[in-house]
PDB file of C-alpha atoms in Angstrom:
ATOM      1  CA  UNK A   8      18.243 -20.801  25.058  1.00 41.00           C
ATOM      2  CA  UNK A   9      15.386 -22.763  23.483  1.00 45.00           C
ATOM      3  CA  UNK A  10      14.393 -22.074  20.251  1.00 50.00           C
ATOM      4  CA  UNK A  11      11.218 -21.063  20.995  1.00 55.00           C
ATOM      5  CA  UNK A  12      12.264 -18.453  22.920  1.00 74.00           C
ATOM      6  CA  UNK A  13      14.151 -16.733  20.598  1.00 88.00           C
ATOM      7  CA  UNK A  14      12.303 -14.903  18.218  1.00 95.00           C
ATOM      8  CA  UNK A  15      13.286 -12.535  14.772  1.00 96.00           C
ATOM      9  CA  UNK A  16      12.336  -8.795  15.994  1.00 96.00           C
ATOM     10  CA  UNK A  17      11.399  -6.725  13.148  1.00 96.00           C
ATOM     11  CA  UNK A  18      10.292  -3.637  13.873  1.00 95.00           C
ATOM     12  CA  UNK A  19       8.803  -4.241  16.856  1.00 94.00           C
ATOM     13  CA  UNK A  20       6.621  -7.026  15.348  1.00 94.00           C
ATOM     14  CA  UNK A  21       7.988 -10.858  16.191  1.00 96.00           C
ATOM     15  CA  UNK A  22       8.247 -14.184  14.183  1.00 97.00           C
ATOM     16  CA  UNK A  23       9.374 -17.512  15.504  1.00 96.00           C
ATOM     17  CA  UNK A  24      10.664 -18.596  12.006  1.00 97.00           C
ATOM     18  CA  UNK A  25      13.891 -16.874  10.750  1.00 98.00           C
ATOM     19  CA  UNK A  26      13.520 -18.411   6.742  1.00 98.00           C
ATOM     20  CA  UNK A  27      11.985 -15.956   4.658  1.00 97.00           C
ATOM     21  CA  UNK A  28      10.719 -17.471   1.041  1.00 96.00           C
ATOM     22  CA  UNK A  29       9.941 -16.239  -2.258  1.00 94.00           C
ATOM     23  CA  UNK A  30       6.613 -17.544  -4.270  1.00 93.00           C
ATOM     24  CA  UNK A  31       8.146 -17.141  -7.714  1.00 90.00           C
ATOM     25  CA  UNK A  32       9.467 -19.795  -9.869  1.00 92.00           C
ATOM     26  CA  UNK A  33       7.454 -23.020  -8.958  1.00 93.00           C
ATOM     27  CA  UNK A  34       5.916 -25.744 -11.226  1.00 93.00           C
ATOM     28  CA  UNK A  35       2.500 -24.508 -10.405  1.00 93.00           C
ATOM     29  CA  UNK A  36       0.391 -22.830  -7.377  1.00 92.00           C
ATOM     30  CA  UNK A  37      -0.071 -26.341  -5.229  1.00 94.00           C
ATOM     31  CA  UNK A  38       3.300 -26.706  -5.483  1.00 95.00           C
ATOM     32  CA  UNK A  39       4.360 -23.097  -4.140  1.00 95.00           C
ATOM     33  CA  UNK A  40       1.712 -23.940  -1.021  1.00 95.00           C
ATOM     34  CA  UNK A  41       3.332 -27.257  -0.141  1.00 96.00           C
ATOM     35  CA  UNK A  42       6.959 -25.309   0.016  1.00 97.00           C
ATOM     36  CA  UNK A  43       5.760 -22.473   2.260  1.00 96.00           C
ATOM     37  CA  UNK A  44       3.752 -25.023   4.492  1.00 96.00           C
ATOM     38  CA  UNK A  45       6.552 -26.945   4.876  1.00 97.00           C
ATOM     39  CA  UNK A  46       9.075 -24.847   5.323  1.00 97.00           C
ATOM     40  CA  UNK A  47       7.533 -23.007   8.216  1.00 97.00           C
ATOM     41  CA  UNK A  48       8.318 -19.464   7.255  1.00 97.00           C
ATOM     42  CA  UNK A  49       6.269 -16.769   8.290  1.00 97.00           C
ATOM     43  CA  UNK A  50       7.049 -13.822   6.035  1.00 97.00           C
ATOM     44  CA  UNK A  51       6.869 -14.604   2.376  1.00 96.00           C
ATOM     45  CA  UNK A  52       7.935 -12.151  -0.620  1.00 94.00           C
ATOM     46  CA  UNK A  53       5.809 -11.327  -3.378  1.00 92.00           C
ATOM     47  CA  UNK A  54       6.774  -9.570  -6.603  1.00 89.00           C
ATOM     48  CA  UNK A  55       3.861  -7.035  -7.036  1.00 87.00           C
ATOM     49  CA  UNK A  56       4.644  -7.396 -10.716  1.00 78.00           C
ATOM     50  CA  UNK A  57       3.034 -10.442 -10.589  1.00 74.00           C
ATOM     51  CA  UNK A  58      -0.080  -9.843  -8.601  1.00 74.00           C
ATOM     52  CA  UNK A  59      -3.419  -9.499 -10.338  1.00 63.00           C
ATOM     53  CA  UNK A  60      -4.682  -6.104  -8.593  1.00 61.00           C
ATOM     54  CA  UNK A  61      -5.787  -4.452 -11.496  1.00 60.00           C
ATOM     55  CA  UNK A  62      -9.009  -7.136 -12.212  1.00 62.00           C
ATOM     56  CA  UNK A  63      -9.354  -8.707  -9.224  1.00 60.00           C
ATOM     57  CA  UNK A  64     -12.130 -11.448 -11.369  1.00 64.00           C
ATOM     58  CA  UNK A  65      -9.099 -13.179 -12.812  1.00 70.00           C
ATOM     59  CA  UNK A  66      -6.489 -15.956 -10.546  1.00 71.00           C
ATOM     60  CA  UNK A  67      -4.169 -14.451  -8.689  1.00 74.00           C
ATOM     61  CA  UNK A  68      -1.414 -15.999  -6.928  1.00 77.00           C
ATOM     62  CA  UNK A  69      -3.184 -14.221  -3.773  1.00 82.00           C
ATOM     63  CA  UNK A  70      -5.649 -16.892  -4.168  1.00 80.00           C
ATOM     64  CA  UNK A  71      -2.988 -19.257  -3.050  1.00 85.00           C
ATOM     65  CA  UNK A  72      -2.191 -18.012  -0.052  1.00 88.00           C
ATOM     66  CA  UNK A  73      -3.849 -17.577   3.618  1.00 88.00           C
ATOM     67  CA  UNK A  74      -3.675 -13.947   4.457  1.00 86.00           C
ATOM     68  CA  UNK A  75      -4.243 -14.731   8.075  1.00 88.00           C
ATOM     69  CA  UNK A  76      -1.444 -17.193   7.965  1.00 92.00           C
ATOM     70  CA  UNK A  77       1.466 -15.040   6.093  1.00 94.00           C
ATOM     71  CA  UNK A  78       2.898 -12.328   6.429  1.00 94.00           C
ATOM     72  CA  UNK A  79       3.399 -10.273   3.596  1.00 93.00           C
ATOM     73  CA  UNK A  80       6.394  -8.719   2.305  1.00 94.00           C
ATOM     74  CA  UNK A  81       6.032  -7.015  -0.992  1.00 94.00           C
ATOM     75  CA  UNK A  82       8.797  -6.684  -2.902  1.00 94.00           C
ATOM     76  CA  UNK A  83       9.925  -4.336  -6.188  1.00 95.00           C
ATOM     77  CA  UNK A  84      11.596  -6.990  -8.123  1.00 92.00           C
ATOM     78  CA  UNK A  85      12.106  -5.709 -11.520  1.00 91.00           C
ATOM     79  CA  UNK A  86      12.899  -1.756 -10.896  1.00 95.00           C
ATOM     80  CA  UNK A  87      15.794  -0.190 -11.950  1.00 96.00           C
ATOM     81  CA  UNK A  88      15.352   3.345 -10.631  1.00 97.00           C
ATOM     82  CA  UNK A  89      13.903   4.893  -7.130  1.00 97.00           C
ATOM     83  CA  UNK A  90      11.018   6.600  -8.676  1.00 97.00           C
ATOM     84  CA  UNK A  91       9.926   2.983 -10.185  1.00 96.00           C
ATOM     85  CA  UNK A  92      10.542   1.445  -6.634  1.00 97.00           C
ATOM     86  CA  UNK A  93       8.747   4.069  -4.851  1.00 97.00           C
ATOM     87  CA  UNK A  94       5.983   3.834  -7.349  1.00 95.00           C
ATOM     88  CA  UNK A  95       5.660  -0.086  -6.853  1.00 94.00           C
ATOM     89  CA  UNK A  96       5.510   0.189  -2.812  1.00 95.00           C
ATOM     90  CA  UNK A  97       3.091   3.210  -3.264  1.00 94.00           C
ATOM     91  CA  UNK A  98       0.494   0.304  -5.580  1.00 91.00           C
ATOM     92  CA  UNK A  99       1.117  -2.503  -3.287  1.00 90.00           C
ATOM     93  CA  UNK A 100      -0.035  -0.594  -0.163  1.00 91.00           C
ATOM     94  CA  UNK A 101      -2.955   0.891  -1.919  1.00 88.00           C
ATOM     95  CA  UNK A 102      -4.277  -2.374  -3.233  1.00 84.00           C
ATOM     96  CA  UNK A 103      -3.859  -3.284   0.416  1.00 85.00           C
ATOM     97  CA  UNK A 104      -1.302  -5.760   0.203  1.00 86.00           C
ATOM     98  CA  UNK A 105       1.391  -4.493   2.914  1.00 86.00           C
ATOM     99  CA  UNK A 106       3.277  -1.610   3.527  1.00 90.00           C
ATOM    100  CA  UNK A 107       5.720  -3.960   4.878  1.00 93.00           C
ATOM    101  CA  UNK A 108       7.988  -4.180   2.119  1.00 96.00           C
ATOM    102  CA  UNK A 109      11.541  -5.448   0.301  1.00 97.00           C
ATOM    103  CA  UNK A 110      12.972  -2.608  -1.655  1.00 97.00           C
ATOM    104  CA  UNK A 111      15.138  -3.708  -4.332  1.00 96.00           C
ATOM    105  CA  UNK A 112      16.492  -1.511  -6.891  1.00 97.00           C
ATOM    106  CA  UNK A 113      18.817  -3.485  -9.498  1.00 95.00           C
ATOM    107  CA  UNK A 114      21.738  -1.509 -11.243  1.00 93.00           C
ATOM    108  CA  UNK A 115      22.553  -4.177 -13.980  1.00 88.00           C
ATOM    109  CA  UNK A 116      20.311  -6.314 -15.589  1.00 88.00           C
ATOM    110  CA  UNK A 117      23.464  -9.553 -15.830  1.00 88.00           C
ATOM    111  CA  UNK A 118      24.415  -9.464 -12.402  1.00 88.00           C
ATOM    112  CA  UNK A 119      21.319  -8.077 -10.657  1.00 89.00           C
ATOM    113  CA  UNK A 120      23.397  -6.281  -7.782  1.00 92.00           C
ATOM    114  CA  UNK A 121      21.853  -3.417  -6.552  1.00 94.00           C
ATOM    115  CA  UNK A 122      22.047   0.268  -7.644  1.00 96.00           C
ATOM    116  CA  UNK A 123      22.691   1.581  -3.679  1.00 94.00           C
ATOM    117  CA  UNK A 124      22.740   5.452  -4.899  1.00 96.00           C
ATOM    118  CA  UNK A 125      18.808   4.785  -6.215  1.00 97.00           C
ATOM    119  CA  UNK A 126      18.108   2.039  -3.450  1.00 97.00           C
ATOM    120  CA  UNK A 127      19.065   4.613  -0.527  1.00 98.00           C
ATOM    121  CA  UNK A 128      17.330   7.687  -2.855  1.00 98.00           C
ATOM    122  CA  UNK A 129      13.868   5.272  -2.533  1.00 98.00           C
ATOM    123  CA  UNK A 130      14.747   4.187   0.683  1.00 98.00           C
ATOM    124  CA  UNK A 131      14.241   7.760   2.344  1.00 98.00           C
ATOM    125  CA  UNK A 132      10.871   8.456   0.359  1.00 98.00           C
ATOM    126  CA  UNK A 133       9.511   4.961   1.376  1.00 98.00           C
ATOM    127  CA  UNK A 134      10.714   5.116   4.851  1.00 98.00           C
ATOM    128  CA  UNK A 135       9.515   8.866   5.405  1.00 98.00           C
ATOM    129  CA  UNK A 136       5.902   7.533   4.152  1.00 97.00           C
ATOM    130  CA  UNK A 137       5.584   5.327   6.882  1.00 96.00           C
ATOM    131  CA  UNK A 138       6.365   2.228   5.372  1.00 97.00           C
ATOM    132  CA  UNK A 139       8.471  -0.556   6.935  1.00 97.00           C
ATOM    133  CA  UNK A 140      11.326  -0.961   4.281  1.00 98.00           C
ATOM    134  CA  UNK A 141      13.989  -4.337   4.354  1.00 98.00           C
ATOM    135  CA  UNK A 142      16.517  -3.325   1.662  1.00 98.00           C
ATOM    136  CA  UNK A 143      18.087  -5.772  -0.352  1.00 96.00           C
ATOM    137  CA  UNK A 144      21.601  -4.317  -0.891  1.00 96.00           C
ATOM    138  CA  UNK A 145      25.180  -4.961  -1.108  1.00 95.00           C
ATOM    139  CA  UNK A 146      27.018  -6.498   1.357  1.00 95.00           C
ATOM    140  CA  UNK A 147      29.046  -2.802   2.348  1.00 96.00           C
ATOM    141  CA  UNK A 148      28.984  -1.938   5.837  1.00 97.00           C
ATOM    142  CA  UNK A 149      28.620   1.470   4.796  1.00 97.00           C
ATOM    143  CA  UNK A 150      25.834   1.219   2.300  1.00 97.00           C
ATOM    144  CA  UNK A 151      23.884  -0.629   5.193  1.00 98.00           C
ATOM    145  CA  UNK A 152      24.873   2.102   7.898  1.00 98.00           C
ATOM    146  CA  UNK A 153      23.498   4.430   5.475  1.00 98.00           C
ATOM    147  CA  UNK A 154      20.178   2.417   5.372  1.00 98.00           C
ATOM    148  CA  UNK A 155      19.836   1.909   8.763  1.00 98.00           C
ATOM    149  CA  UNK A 156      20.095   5.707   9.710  1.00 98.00           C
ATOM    150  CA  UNK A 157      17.673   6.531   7.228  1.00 98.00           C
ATOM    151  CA  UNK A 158      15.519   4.374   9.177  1.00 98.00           C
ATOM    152  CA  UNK A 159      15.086   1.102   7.397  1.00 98.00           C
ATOM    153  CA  UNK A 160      13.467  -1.666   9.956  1.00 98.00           C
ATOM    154  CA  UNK A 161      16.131  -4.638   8.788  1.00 98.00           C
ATOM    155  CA  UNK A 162      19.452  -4.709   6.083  1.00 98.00           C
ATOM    156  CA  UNK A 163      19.473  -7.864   3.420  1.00 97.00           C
ATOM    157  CA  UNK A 164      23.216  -8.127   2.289  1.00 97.00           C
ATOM    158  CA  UNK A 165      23.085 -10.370  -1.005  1.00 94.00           C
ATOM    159  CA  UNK A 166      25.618 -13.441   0.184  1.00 92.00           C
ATOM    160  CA  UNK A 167      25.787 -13.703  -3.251  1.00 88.00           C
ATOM    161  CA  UNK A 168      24.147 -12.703  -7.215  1.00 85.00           C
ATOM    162  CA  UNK A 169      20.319 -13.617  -7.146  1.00 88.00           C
ATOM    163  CA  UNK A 170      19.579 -16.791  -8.161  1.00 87.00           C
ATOM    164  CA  UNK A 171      23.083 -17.666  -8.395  1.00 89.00           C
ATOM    165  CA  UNK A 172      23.277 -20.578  -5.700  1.00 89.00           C
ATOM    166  CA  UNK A 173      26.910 -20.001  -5.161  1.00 89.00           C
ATOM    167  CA  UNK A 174      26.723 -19.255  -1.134  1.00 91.00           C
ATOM    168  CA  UNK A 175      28.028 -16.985   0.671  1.00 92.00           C
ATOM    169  CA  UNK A 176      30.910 -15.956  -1.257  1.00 92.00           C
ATOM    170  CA  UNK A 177      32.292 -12.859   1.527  1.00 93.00           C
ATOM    171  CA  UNK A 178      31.571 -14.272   4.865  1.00 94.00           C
ATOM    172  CA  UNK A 179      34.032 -11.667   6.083  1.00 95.00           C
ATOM    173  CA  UNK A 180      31.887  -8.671   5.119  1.00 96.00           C
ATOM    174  CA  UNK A 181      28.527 -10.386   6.570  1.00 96.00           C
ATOM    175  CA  UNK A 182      30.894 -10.334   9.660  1.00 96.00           C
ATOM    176  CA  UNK A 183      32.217  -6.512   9.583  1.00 97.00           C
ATOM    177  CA  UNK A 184      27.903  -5.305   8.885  1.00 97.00           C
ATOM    178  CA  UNK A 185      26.674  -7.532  12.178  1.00 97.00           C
ATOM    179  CA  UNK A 186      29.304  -6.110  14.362  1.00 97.00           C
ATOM    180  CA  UNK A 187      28.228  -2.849  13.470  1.00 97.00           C
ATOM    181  CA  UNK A 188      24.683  -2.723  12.384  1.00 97.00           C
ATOM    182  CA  UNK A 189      21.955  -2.659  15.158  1.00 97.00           C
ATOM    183  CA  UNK A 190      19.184  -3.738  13.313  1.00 97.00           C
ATOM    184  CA  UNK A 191      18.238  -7.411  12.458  1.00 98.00           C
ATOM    185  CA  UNK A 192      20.500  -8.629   9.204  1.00 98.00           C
ATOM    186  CA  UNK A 193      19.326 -10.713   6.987  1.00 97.00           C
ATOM    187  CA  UNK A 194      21.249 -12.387   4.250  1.00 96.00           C
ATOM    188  CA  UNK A 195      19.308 -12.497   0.929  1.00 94.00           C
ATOM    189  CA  UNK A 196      20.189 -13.890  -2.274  1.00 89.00           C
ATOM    190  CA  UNK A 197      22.780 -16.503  -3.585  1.00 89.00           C
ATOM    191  CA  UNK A 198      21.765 -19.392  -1.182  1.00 94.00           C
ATOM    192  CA  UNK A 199      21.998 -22.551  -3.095  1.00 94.00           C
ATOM    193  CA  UNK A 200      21.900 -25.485  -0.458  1.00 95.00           C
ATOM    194  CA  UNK A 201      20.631 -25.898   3.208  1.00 97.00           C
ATOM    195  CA  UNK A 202      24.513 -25.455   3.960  1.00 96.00           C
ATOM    196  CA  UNK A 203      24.407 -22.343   2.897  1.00 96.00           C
ATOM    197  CA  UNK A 204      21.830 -21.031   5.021  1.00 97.00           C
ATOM    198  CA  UNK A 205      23.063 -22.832   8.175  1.00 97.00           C
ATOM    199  CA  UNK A 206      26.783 -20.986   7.304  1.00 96.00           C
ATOM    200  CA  UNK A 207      24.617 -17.740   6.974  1.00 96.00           C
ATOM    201  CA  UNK A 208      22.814 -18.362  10.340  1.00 97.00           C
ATOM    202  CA  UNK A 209      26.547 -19.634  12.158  1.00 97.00           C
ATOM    203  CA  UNK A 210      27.924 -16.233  10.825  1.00 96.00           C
ATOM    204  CA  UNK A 211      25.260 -14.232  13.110  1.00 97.00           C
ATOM    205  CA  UNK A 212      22.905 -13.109  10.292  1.00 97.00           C
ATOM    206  CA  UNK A 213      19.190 -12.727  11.461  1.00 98.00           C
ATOM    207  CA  UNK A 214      17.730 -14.461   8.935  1.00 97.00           C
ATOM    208  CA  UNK A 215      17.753 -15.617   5.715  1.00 97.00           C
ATOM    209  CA  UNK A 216      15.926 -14.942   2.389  1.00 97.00           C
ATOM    210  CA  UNK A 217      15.882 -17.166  -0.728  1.00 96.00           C
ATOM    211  CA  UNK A 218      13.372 -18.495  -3.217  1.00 94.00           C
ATOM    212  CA  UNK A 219      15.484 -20.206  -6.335  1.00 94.00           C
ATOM    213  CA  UNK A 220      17.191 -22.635  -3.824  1.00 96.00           C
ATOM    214  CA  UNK A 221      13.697 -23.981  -3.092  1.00 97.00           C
ATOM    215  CA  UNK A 222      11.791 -23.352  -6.352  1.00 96.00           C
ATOM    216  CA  UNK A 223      14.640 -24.623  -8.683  1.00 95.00           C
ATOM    217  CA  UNK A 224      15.339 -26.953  -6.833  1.00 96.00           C
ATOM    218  CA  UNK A 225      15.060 -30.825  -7.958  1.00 97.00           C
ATOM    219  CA  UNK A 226      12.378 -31.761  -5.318  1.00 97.00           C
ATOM    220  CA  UNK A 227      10.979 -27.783  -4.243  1.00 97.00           C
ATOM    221  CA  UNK A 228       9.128 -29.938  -0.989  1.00 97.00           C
ATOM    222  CA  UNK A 229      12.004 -31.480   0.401  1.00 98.00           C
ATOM    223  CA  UNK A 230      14.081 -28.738  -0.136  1.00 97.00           C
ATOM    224  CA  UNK A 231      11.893 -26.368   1.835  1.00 98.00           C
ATOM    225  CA  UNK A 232      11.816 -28.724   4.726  1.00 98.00           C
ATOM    226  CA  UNK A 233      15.585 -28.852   4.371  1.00 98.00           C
ATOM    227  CA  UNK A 234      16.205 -25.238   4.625  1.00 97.00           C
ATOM    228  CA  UNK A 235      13.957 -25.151   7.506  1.00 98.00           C
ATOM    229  CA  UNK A 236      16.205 -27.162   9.098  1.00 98.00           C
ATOM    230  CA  UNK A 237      19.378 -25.602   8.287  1.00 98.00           C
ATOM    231  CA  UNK A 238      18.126 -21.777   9.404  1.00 98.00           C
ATOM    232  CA  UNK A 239      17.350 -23.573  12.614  1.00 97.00           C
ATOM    233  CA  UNK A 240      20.612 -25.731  13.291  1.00 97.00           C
ATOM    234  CA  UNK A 241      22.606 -22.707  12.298  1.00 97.00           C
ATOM    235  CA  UNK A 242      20.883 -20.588  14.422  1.00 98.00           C
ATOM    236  CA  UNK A 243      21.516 -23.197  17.273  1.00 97.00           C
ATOM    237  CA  UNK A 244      25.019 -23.609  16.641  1.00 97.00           C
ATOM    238  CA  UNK A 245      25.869 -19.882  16.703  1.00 97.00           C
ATOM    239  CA  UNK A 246      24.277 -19.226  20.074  1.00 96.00           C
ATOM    240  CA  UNK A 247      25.842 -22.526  21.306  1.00 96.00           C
ATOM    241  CA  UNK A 248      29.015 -21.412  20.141  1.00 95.00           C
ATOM    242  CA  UNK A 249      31.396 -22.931  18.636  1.00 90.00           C
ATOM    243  CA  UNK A 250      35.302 -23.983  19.619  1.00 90.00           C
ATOM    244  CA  UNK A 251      38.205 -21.876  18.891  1.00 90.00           C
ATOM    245  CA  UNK A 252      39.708 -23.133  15.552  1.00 88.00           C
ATOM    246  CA  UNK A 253      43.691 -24.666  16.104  1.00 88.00           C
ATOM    247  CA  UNK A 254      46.635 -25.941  13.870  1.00 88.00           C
ATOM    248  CA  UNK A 255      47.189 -28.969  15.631  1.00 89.00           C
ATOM    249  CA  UNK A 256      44.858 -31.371  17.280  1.00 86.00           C
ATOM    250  CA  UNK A 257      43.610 -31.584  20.390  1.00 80.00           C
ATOM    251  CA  UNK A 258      42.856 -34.900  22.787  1.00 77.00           C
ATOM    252  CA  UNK A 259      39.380 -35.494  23.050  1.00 76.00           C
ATOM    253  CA  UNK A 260      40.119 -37.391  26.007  1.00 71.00           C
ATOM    254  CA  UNK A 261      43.135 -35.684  28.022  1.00 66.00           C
ATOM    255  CA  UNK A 262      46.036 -37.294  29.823  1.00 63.00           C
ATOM    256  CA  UNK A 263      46.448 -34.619  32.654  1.00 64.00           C
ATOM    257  CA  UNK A 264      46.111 -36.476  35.526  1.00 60.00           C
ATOM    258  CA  UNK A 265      45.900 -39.932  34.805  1.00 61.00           C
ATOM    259  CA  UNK A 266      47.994 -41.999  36.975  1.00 60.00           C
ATOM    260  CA  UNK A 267      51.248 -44.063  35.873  1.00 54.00           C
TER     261      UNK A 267
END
């Protein structure tokens, strides 16, 4: 199938590009623009703790992007309980930002992993209010079963701590929550290299999230265009499908046949 056929689905709304990136962590605003230009993504996150809603007379990092161009996706970076996550969605929607949003509610401020008792407890308000929630979460099949029958639009298994760049570190459980989660999987958190998100993509997931691999990265440009690269290969690759791995090689060029 081409690749231009074969859009990312989320809730009923449809994007060619299956990178999602962050606009945290870059040397400066021009900088962050060059990354999301190049790197062709669609949806980009934005912590609302860092958007200037409050006196709209002063920069904002909505300055810096085209609304027209972008979609939005809100995120709650930053809260450690429901009723702070719930509260943070509640803002960006009023201030008209998106009601499109990543949930993420952290249980330890070390290891960032998520608190899934609070995330599912805000997950239910948010989703009940009409907003479209992607929940960043553990990568448990049943903490994402749980979020998908509550209603959430998408599930974002971390492949690994936030900011970590250490991969996918379970591929196995990425594998166990796409055979038996219907809605679009997304792996967020813990890429490091565009290896990483092609293995990601290979696996199955949807789509991938990151923002440190880019923004920390050495060159943040060529990195972008890099990851852009990888989410599509991998994608590629897993629909192509791949050969059965074997012990023991196997002739390229077989000798069935040939005459002696």
């Amino acid at each position: 199938m081409s690749q231009n056929n074969d859009t990312l689905v989320i809730a009923g709304r449809e994007f060619n590009s299956r990178l999602m990136v962050g606009t945290g962590k870059y040397a400066d605003f021009q900088q962050m623009v060059q990354a999301l230009e190049i790197s062709g993504a669609e949806i980009i996150t934005v912590a609302v703790r860092r958007v200037n809603i409050s006196d709209r007379t002063k920069e904002s990092l909505l300055d810096h992007i085209d609304l027209k161009k972008y979609t939005l996706l809100p995120n709650t970076a930053g809260c450690y309980t429901a009723d702070d996550a719930v509260r943070t969605c509640r803002l960006a929607r009023e201030a008209g930002l998106s009601d499109f949003v990543k949930l993420e509610v952290l249980g330890d401020e070390k290891t960032l992993f998520p608190d899934n008792e609070e995330l599912l407890k805000a997950a239910k308000i948010l989703v009940a209010e009409g907003f479209t929630v992607l929940p960043y979460c553990s990568d448990d099949v049943t903490v994402c079963r749980k979020l998908e029958d509550l209603g959430c639009a998408a599930v974002m298994p971390l492949g690994a701590p936030i900011g970590s760049g250490l991969g996918i570190r379970n591929p196995y459980n990425i594998r166990i929550i796409l055979e038996n989660i219907k809605v679009p999987v997304i792996v967020d958190a813990g890429v490091g290299c565009a290896s990483d998100a092609a293995i990601a993509m290979e696996l199955g997931c949807h789509g991938v999230l990151m923002n440190t691999a880019i923004a920390g990265a050495q060159d943040p440009i060529a990195m972008a265009e890099a990851m852009k690269l990888a989410v599509i290969a991998g994608r590629l690759s897993y629909k192509a499908g791949r050969i059965p791995r074997k012990l023991y090689a196997n002739a390229s060029s077989p000798i069935e046949g040939l005459l002696g």
